[in-house]
CSV table of C-alpha atoms and ligand atoms in Angstrom, one decimal:
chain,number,residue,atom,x,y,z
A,1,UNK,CA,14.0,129.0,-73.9
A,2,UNK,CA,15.9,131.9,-75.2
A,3,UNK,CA,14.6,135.0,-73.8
A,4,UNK,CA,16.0,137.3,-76.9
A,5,UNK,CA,13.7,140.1,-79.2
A,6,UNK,CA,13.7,137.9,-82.0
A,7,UNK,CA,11.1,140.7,-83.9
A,8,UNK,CA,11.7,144.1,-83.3
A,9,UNK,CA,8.8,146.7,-84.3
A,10,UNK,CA,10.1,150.4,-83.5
A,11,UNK,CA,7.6,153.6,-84.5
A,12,UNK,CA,6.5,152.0,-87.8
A,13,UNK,CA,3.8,154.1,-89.9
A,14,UNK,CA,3.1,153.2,-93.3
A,15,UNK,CA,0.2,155.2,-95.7
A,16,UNK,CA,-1.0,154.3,-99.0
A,17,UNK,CA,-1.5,157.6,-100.2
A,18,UNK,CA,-2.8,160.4,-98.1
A,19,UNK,CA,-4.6,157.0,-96.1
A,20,UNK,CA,-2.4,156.0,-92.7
A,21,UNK,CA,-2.9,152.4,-92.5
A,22,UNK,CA,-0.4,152.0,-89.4
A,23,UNK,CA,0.5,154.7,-87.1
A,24,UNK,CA,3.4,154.7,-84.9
A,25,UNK,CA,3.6,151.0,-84.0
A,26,UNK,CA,6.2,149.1,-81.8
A,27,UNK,CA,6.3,145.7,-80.3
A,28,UNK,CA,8.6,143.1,-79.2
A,29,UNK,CA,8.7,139.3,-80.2
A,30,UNK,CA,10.5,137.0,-78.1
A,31,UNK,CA,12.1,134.0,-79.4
A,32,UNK,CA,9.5,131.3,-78.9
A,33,UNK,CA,6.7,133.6,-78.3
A,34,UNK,CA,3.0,132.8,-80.1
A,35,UNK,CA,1.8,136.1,-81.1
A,36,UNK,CA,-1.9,136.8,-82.1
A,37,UNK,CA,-2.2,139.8,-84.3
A,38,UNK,CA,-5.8,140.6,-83.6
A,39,UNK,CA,-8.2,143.2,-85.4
A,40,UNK,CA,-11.4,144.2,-87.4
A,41,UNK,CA,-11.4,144.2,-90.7
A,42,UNK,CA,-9.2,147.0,-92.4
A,43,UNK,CA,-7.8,147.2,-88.9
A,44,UNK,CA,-4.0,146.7,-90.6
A,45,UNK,CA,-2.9,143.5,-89.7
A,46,UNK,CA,-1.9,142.6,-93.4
A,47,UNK,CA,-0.2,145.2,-93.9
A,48,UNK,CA,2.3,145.1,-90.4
A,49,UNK,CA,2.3,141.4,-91.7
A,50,UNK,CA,3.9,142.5,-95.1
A,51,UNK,CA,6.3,144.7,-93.8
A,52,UNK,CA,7.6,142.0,-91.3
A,53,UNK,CA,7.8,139.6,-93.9
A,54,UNK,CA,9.9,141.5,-96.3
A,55,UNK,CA,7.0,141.9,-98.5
A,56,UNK,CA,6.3,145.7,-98.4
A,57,UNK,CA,8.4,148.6,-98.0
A,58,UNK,CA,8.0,152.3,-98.1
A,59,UNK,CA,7.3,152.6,-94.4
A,60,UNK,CA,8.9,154.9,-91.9
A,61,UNK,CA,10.0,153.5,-88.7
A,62,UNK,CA,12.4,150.6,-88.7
A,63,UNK,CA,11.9,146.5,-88.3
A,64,UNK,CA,14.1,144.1,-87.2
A,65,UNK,CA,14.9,140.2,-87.1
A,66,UNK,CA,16.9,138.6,-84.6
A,67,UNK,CA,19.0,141.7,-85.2
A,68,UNK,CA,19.3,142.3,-88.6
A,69,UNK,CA,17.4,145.3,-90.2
A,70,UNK,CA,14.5,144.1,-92.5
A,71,UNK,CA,15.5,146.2,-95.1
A,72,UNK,CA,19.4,146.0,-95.1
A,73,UNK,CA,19.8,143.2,-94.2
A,74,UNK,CA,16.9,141.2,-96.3
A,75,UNK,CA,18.4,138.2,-97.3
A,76,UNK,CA,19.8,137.3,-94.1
A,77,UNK,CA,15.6,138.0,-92.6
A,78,UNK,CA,14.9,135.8,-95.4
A,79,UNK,CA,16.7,132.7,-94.1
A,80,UNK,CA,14.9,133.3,-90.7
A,81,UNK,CA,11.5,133.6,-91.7
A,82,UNK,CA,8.7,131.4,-92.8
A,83,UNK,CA,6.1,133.3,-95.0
A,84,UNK,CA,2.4,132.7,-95.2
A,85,UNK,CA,0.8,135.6,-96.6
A,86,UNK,CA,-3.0,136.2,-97.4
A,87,UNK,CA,-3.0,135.0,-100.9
A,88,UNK,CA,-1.3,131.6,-101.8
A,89,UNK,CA,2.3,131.4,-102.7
A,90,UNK,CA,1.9,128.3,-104.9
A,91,UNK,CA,2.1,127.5,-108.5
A,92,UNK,CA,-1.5,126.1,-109.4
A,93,UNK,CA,-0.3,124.0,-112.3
A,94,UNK,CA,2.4,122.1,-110.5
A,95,UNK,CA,2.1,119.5,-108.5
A,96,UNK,CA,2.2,119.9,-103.7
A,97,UNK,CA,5.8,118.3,-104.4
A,98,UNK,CA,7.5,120.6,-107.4
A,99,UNK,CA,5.6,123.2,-105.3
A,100,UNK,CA,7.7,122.4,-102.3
A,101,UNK,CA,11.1,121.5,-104.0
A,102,UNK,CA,10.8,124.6,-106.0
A,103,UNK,CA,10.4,127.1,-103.4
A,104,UNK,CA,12.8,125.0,-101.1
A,105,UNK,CA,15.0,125.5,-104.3
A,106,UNK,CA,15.3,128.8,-103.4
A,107,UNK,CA,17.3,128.0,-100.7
A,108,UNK,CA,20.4,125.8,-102.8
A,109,UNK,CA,19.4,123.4,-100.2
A,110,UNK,CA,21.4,119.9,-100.9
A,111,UNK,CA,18.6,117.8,-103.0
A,112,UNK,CA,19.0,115.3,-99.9
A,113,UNK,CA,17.6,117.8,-97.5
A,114,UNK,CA,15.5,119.6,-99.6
A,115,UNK,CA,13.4,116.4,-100.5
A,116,UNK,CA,13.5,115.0,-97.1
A,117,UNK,CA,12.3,118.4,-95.7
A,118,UNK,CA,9.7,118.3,-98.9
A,119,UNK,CA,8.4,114.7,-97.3
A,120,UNK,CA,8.8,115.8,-94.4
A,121,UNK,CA,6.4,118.9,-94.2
A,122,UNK,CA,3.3,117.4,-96.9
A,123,UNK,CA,3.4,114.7,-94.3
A,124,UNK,CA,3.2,117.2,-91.1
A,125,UNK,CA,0.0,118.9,-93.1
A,126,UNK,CA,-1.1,115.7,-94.2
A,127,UNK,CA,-0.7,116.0,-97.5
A,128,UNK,CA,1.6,113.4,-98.4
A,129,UNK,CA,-1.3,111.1,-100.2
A,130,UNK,CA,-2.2,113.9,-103.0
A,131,UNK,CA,1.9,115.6,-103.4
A,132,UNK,CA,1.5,114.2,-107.4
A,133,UNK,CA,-1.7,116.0,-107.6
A,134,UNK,CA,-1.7,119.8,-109.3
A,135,UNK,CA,-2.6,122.3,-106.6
A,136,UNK,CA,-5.4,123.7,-109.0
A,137,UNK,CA,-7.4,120.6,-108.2
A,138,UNK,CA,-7.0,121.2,-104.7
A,139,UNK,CA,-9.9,122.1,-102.1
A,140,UNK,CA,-9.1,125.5,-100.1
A,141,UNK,CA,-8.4,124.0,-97.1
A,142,UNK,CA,-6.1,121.6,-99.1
A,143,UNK,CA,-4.0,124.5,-101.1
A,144,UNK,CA,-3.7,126.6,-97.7
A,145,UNK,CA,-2.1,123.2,-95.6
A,146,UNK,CA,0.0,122.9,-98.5
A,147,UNK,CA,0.8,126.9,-98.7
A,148,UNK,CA,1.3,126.7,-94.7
A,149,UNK,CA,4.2,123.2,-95.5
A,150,UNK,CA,5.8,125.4,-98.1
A,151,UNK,CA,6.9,127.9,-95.5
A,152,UNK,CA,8.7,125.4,-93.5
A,153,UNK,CA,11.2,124.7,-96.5
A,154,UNK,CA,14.2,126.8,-95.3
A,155,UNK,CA,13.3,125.3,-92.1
A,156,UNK,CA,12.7,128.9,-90.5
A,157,UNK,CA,12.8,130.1,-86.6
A,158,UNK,CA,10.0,132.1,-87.3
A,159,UNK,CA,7.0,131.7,-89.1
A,160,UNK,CA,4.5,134.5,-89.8
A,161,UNK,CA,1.2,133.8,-91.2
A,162,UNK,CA,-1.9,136.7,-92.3
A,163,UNK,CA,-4.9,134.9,-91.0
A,164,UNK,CA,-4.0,131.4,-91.7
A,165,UNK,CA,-7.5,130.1,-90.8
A,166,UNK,CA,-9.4,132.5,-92.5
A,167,UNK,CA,-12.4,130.7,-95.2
A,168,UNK,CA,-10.9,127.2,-93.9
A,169,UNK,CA,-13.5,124.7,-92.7
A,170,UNK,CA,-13.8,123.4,-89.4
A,171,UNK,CA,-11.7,120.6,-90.2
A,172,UNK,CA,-9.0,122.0,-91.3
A,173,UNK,CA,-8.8,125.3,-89.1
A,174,UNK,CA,-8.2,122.7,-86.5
A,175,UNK,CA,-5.3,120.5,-87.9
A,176,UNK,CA,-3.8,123.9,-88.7
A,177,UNK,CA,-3.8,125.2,-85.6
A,178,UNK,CA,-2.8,122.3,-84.3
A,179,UNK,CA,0.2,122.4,-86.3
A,180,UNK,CA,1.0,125.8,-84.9
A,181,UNK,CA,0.6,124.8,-81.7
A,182,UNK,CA,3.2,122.1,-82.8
A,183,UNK,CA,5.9,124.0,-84.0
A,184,UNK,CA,5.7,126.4,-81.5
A,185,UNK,CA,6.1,124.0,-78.6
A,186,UNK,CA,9.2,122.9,-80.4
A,187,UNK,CA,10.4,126.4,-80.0
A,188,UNK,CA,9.6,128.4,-83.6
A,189,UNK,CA,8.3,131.6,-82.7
A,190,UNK,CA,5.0,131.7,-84.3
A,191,UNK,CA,2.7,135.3,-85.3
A,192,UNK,CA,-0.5,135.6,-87.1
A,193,UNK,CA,-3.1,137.8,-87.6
A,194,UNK,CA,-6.8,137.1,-86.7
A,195,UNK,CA,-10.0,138.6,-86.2
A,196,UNK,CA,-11.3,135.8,-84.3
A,197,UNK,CA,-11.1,136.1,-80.8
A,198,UNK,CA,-10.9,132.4,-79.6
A,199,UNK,CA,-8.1,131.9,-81.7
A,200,UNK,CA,-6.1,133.8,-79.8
A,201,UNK,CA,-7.4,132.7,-76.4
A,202,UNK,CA,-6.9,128.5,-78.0
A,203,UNK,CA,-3.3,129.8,-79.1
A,204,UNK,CA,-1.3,132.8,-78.3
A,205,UNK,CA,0.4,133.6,-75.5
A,206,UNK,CA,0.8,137.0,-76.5
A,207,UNK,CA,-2.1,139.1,-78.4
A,208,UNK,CA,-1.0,142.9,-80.1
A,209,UNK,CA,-4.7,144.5,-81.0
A,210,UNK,CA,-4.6,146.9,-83.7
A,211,UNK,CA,-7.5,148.9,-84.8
A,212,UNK,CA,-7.4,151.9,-87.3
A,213,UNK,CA,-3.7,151.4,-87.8
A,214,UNK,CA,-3.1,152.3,-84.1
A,215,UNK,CA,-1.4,148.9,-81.5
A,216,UNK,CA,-4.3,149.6,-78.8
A,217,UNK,CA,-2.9,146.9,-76.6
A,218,UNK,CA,-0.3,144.2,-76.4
A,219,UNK,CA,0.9,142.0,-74.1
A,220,UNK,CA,0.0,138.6,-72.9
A,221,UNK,CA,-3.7,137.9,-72.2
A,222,UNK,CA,-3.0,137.7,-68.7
A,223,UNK,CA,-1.4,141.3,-68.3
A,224,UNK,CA,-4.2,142.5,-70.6
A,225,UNK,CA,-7.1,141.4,-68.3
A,226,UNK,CA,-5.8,142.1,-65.4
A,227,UNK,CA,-4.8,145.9,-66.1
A,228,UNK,CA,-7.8,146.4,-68.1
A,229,UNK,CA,-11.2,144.6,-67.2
A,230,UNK,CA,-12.8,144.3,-63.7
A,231,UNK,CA,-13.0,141.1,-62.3
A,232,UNK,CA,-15.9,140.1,-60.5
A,233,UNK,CA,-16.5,137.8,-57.6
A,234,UNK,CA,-20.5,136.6,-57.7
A,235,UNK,CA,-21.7,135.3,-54.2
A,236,UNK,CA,-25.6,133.7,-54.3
A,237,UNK,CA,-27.0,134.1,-50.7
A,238,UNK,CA,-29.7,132.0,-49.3
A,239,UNK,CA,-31.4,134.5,-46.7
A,240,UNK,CA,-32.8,137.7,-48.2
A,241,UNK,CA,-30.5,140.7,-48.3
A,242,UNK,CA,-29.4,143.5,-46.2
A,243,UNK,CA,-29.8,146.5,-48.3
A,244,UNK,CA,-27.1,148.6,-46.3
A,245,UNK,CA,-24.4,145.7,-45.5
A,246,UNK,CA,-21.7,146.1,-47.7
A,247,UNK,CA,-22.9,150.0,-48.9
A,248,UNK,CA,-20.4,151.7,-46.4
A,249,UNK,CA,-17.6,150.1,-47.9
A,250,UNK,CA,-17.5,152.1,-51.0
A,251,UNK,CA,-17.4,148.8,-52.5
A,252,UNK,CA,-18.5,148.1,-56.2
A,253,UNK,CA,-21.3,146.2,-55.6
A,254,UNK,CA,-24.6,145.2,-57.8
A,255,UNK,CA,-27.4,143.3,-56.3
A,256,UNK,CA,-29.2,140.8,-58.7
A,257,UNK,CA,-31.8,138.5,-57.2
A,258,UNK,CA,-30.3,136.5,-54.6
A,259,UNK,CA,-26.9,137.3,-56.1
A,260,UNK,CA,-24.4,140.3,-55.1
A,261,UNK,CA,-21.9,141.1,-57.8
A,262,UNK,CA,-18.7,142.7,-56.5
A,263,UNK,CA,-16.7,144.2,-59.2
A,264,UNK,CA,-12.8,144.4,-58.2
A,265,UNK,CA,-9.6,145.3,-60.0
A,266,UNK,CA,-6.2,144.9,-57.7
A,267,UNK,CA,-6.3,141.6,-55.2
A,268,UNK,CA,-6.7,144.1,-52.3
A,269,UNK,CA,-10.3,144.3,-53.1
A,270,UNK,CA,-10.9,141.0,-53.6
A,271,UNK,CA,-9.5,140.7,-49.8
A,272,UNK,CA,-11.6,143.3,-48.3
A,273,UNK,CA,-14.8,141.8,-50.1
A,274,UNK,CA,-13.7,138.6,-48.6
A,275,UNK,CA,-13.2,139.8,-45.2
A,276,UNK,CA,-16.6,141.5,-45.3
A,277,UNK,CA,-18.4,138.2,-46.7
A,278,UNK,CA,-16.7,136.4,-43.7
A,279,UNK,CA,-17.9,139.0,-41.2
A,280,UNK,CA,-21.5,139.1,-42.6
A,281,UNK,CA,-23.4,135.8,-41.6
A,282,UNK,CA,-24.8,135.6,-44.6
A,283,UNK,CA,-25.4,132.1,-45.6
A,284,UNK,CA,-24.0,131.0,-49.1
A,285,UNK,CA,-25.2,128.9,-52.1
A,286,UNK,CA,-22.1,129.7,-54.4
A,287,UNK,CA,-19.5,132.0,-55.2
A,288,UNK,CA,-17.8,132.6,-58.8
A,289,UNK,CA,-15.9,134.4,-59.7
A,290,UNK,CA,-14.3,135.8,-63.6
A,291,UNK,CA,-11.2,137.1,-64.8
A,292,UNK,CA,-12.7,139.8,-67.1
A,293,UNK,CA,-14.5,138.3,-70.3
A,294,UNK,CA,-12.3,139.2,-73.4
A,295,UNK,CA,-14.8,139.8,-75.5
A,296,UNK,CA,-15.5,142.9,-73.6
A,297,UNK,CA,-11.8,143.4,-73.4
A,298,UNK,CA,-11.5,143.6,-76.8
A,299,UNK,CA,-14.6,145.9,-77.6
A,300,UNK,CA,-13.1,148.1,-74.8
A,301,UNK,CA,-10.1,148.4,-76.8
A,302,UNK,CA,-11.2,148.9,-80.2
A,303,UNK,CA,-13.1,151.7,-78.9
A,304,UNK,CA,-9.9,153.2,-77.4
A,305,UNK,CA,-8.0,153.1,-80.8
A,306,UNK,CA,-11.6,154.4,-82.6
A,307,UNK,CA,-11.0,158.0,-79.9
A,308,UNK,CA,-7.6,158.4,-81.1
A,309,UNK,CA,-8.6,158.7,-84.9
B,401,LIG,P1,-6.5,144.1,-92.3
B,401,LIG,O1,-5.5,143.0,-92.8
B,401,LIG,O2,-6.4,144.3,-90.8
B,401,LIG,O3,-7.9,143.9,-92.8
B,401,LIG,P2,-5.0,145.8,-94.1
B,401,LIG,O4,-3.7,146.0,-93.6
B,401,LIG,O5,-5.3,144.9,-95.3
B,401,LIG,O6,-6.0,145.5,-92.9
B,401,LIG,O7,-5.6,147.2,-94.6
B,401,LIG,C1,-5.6,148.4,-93.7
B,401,LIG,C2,-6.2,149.5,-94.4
B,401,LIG,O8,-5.4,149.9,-95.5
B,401,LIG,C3,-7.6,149.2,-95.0
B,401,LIG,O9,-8.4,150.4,-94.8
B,401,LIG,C4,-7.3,149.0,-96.5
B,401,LIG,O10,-8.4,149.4,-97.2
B,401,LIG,C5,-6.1,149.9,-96.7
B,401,LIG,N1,-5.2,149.4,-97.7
B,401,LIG,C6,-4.6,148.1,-97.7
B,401,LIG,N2,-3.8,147.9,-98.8
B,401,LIG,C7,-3.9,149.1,-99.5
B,401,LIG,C8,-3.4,149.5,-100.8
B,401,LIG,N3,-2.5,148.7,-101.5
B,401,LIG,N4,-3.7,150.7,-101.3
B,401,LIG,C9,-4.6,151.5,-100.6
B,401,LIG,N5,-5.1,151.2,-99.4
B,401,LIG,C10,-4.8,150.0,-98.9
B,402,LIG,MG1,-5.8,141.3,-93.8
């Protein structure tokens, strides 16, 4: 793996009037990375999604693509990007195929490769069967798998995609994220915005939360948990409790039942609570322990960005 910025975010704001949508953010993309964009609603993930694609300007702040500057440098982004936006980039009364060989068209691609590629993708969606049907007669989940193969025409490094599951059914969520998951094990560098929080955790390996136009967090879900939630380590006793045992300690400890919650946050603690355990005779049922739920993670942080406003 190539261990280069391939997207470059640097102090970008953006208002729509007097309203600030995005507010100072900056991140880093590595080539190969899988980047969850994850907020509420009106949070501003389509609109950070825009801008990186191209698709919006009038922002301060600057953006850039494997090195080239979004805005000066557009047509070269162009050739490096794959664009799925919210709304469908597809012409309803054409067919999946003169869909795909006209936006691949766009591209002066030989007509060799640009119909293999065509084949090529429909198949990877699994659309091949119904490329002589108009898109207008197509299902959602149909128009959006072939709206996701259209992207791949110019056969791009990166693909960026604002919420690319969102109103799909069950069926078809899955074969599109497993078709991310795909292309990003082949080494594309893959981003998309959600406000689902198991798609991130089935997915990324890198998660940016933005809420009221602020980047509360980013980094991968590992760093997040670890600097941000306590861990806990549950022990279930069989023999009833001393009160006072592990009270000295100025330990973080809940009693629950036969259960003792420790709550810890460097690995330090988790080796004094262990020590003390070991020392204490107290017979044990189980022990379990958690890395931080991210649910509450997340909830932490929107309320982070929500004190900044
Ligand atoms: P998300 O995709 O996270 O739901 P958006 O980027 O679409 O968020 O929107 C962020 C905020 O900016 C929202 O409050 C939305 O109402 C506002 N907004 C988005 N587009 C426009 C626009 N064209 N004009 C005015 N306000 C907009
Ligand atoms: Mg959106």
């Amino acid at each position: 793996m190539i261990f280069l910025n391939c997207i470059e975010v640097k102090g970008l704001s953006k208002k729509y009037g007097n309203f600030q949508a995005l507010q100072d953010v900056s991140l880093e993309i590595k080539s190969g990375d899988f980047l969850a964009i994850l907020g509420p609603n009106g949070a501003g993930k389509s609109t950070l999604m825009k801008i990186i694609s191209t698709l919006l300007k009038g922002y301060n702040g600057r953006v850039e693509i494997c090195g080239y500057d979004i805005e000066k440098d557009t047509k070269k982004v162009r050739e490096k990007i794959g664009i799925v936006p919210e709304n469908f980039l597809l012409y309803d009364k054409l067919s999946a195929w003169e869909n795909m060989v006209f936006f691949g068209g766009l591209y002066h691609l030989p007509r060799k490769v640009l119909f293999e590629r065509a084949e090529r993708f429909l198949k990877s969606v699994e659309m091949w069967d119904w490329r002589d049907k108009k898109v207008k007669t197509f299902s959602f989940g149909m128009k959006q798998r072939v709206n996701i193969a259209r992207a791949f025409m110019n056969d791009p490094d990166i693909i960026l995609l604002d919420e690319p599951t969102a109103s799909l059914d069950v069926k078809s969520a899955l074969a599109i994220k497993n078709l991310l998951k795909e292309i990003n094990a082949r080494g594309k560098t893959v981003v998309f915005t959600t406000h689902i929080l198991t798609e991130v955790e089935e997915m990324a390996n890198k998660v940016a939360i933005l809420n009221f136009g602020y980047l509360v967090a980013f980094g991968t879900l590992e760093d997040l948990s670890k600097n941000i939630t306590d861990k806990t380590l549950t022990v279930e006793v069989e023999d009833h409790l001393q009160d006072d045992l592990f009270a000295q300690n100025d330990l973080r400890v809940q009693k629950i039942g036969q259960k003792i919650v420790f709550n810890y946050t460097t690995t330090q603690e988790l080796d004094r609570i262990i020590n003390l355990i070991a020392q204490s005779n107290l017979s044990l049922k189980s022990i379990n322990s958690s890395n931080g739920d991210f649910n509450r993670l997340f909830l932490k942080l929107i309320d982070k960005g929500r004190d900044k406003n």
